[in-house]
PDB file of C-alpha atoms in Angstrom:
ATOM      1  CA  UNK A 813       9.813  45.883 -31.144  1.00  0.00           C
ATOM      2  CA  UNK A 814       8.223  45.034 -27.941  1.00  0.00           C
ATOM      3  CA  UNK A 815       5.911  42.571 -29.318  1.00  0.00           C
ATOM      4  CA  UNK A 816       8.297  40.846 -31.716  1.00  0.00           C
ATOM      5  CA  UNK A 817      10.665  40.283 -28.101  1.00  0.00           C
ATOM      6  CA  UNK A 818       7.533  39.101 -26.210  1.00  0.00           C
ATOM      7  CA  UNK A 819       6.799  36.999 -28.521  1.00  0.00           C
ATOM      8  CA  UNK A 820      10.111  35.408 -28.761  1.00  0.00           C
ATOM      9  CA  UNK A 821      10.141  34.875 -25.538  1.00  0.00           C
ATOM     10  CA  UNK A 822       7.323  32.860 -25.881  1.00  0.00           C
ATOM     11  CA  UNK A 823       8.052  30.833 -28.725  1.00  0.00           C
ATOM     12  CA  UNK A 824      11.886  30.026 -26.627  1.00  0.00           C
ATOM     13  CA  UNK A 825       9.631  29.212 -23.691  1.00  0.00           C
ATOM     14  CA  UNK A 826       6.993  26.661 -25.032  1.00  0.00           C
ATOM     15  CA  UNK A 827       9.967  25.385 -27.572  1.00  0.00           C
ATOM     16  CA  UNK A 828      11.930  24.249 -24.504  1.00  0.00           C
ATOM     17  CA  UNK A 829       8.895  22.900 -22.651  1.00  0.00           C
ATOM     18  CA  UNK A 830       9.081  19.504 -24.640  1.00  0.00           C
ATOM     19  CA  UNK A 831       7.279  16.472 -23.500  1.00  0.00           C
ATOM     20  CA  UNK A 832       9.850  14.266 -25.864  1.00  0.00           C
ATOM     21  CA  UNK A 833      11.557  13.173 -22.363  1.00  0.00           C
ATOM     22  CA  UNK A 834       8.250  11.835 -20.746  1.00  0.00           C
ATOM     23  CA  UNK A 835       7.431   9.860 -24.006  1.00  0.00           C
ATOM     24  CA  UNK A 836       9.140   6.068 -23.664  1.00  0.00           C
ATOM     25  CA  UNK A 837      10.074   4.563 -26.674  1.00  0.00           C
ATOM     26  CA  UNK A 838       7.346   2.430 -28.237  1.00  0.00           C
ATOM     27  CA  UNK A 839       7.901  -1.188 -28.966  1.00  0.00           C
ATOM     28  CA  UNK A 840       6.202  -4.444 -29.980  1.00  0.00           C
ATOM     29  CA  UNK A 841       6.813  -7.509 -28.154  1.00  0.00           C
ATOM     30  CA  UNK A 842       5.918 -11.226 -28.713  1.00  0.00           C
ATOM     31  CA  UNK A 843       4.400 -11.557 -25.421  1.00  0.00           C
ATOM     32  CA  UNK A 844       1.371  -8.999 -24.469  1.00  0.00           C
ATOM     33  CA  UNK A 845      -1.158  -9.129 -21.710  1.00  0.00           C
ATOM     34  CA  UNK A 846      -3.553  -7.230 -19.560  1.00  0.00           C
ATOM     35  CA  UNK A 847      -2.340  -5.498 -16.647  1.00  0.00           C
ATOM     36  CA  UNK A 848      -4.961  -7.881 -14.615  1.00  0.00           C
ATOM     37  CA  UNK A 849      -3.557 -10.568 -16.613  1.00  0.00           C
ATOM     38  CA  UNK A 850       0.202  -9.211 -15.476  1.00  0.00           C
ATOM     39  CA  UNK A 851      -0.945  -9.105 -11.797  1.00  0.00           C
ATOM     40  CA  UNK A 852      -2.821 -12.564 -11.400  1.00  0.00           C
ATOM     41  CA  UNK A 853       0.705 -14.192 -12.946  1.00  0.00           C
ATOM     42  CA  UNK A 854       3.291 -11.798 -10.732  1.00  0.00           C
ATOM     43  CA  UNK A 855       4.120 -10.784  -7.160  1.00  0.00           C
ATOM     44  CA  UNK A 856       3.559  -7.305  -6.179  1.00  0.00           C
ATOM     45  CA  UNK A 857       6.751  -6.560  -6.322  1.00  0.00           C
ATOM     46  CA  UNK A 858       7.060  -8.269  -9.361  1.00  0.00           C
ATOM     47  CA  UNK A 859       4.765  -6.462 -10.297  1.00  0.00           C
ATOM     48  CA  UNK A 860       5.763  -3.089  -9.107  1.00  0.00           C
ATOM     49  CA  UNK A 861       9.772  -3.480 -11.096  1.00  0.00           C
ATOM     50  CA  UNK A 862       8.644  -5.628 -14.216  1.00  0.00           C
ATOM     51  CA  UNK A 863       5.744  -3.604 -15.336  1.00  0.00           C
ATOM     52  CA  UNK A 864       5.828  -0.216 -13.625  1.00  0.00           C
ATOM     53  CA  UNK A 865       9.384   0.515 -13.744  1.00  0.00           C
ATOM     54  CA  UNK A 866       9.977   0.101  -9.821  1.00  0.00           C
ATOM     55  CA  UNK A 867      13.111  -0.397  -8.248  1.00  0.00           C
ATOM     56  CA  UNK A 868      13.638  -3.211  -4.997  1.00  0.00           C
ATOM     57  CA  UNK A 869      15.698  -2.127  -1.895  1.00  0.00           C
ATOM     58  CA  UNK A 870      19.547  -2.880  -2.331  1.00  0.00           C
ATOM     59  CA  UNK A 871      20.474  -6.020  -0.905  1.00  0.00           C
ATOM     60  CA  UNK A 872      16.778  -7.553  -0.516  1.00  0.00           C
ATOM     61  CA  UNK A 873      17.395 -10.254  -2.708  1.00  0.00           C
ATOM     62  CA  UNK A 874      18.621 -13.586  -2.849  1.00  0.00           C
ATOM     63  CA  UNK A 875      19.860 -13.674  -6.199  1.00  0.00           C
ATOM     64  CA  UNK A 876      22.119 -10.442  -5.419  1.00  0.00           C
ATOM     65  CA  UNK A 877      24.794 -13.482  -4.065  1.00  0.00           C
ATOM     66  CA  UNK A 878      23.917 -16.159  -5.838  1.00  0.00           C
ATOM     67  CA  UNK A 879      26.723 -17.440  -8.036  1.00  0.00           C
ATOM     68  CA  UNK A 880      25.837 -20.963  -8.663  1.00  0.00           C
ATOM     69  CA  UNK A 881      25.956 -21.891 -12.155  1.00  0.00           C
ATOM     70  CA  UNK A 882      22.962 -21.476 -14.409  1.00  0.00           C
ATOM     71  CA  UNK A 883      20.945 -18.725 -16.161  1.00  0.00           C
ATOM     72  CA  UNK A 884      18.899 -15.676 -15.078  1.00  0.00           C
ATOM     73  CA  UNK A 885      15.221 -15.681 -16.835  1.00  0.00           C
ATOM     74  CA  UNK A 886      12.863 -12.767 -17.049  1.00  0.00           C
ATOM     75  CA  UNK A 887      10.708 -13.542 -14.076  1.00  0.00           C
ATOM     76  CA  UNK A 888       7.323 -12.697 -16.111  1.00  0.00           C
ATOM     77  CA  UNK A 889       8.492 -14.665 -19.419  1.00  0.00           C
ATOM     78  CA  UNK A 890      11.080 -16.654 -18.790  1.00  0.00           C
ATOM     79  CA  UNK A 891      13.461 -15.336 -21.678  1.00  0.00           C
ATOM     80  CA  UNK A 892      17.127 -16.130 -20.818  1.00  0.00           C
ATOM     81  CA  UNK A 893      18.860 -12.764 -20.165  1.00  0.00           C
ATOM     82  CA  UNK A 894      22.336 -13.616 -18.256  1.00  0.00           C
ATOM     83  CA  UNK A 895      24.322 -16.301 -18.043  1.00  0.00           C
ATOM     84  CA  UNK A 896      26.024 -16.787 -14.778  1.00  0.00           C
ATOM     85  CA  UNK A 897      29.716 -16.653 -15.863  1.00  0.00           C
ATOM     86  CA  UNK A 898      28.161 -12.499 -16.545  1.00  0.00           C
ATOM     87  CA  UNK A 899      27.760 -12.036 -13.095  1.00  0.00           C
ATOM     88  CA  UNK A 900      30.148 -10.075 -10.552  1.00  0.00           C
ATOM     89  CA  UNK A 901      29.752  -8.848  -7.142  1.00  0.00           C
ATOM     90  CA  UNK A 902      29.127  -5.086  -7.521  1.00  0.00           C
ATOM     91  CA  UNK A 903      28.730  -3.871  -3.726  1.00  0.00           C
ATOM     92  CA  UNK A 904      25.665  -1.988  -5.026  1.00  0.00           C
ATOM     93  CA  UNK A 905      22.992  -4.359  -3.663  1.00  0.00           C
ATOM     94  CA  UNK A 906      21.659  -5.468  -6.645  1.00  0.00           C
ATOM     95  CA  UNK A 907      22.894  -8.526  -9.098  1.00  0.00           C
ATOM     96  CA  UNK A 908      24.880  -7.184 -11.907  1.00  0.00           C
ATOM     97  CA  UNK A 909      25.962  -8.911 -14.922  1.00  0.00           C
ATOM     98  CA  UNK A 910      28.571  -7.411 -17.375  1.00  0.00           C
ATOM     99  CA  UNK A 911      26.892  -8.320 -20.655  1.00  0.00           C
ATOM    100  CA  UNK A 912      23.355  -9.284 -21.737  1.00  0.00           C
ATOM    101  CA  UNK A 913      22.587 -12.241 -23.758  1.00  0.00           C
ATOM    102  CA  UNK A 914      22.370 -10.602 -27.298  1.00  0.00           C
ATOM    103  CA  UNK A 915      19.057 -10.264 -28.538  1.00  0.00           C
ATOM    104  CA  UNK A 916      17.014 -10.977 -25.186  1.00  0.00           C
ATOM    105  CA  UNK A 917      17.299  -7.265 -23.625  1.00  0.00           C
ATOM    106  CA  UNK A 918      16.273  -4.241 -25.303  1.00  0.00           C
ATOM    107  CA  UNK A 919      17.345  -0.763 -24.219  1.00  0.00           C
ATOM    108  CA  UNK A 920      16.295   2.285 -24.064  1.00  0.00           C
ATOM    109  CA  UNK A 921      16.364   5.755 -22.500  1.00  0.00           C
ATOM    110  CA  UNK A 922      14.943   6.563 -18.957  1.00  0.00           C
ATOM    111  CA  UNK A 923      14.806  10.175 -17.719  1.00  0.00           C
ATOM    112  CA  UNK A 924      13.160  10.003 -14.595  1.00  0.00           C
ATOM    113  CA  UNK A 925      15.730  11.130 -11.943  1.00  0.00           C
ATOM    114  CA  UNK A 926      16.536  13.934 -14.641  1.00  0.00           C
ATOM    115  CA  UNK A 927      19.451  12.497 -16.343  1.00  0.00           C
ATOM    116  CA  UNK A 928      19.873  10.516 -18.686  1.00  0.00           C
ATOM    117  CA  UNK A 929      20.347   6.496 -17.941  1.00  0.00           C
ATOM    118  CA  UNK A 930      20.332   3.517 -20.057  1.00  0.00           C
ATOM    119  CA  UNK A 931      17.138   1.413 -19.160  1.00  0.00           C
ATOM    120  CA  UNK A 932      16.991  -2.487 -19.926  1.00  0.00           C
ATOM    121  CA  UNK A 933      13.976  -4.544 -20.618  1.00  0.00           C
ATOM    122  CA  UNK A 934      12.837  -8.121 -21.249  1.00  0.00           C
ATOM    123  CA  UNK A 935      12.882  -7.747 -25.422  1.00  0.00           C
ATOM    124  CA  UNK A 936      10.505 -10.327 -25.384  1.00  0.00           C
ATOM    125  CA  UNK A 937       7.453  -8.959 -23.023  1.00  0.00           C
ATOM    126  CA  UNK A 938       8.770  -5.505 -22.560  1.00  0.00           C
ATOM    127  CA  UNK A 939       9.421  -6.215 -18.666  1.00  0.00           C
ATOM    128  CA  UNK A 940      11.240  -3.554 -16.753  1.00  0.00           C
ATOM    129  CA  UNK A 941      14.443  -5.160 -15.652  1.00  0.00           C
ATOM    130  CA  UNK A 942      17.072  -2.349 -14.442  1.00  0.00           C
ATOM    131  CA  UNK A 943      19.954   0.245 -16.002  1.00  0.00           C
ATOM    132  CA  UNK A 944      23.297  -0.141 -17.383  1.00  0.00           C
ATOM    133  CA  UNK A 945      26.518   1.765 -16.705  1.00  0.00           C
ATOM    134  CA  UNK A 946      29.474   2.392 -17.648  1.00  0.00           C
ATOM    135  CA  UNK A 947      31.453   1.418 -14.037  1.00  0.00           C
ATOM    136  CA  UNK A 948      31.396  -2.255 -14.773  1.00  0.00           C
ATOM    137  CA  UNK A 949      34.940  -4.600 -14.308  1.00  0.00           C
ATOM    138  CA  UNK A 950      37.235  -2.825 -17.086  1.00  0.00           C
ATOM    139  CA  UNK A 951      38.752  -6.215 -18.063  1.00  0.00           C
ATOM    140  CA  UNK A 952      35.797  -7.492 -19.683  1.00  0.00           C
ATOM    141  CA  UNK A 953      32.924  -4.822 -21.089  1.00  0.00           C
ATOM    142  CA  UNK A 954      33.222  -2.329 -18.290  1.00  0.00           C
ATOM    143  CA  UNK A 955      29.473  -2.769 -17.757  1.00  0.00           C
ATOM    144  CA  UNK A 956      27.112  -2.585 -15.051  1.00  0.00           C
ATOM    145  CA  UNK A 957      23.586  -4.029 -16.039  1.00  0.00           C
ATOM    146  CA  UNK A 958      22.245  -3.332 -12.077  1.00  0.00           C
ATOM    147  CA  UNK A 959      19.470  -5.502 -12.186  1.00  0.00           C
ATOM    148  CA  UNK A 960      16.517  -6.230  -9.840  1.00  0.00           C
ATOM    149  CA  UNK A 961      16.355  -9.434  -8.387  1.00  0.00           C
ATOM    150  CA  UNK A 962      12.769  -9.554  -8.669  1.00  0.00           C
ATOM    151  CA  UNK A 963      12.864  -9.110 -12.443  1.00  0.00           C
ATOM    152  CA  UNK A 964      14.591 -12.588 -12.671  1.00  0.00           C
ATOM    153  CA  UNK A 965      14.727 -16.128 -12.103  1.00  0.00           C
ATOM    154  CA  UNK A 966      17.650 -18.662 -11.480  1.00  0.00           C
ATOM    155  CA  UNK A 967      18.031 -21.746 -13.414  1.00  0.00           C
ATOM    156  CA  UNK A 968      20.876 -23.818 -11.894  1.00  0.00           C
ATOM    157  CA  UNK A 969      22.843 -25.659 -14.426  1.00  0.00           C
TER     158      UNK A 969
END
């Protein structure tokens, strides 16, 4: 009886040790390079958010108040991801948008700080571009996409 409980133990133990967290999604995108090809085209910091999933101090960046009219481009690709009219103020630091433009942004699902969070990403060249949440302005999606400034670009209008 012993060994049948030890080795239950076991099995519950290594069963719950999972590495299905740590594993990202895998996707294809239209846009590939090197990493040496990445960093000759990016900032470091571009760099750092875009294609190792960093994050930029809140309130570092000039697009965080930036409300001129225009679009917000993947800084790496230049794939349209907001529109302006998206974008709110959300006293977090970083410019959020309420909605994506449909088709440019893939999701998916980010465990690092041990929860679970929506991550977003350039859907064209797979560049790390910030979460979404659910605390966004309830009288249009009640989004959040909190995006780094250094993941984008401004196009005025």
């Amino acid at each position: 009886m012993k060994q049948i409980s030890l080795l239950l133990i076991i099995f519950v133990i290594t069963g719950c040790n999972s590495s299905a967290q740590d594993k990202k999604e895998t996707a294809t995108y239209a846009v590939v390079k090197t990493e040496a090809e990445w960093k000759a085209e990016l900032t470091d910091l571009q760099f750092h958010i875009l294609r190792e999933a960093g994050t930029e101090q809140p309130f570092t960046s000039a697009l965080n108040k930036n409300y001129s009219p225009g679009v917000y481009v993947c800084a790496a690709c230049q794939t349209p991801l907001f529109k302006s009219e998206y974008k709110f103020d959300s006293g977090t630091g970083w410019p959020s948008f309420d909605r994506e433009i449909k088709g440019n942004v893939a999701f998916s699902t980010d465990y690092n700080l041990g929860y679970e969070r929506v991550e977003e990403h350039c859907a064209v060249c797979g560049g790390h571009l910030g979460h979404v949440f659910d605390d966004g302005p309830r009288d249009t999606t009640g989004k959040r996409h909190c995006i780094n400034g250094a993941a984008l670009e401004f196009i005025p209008k």
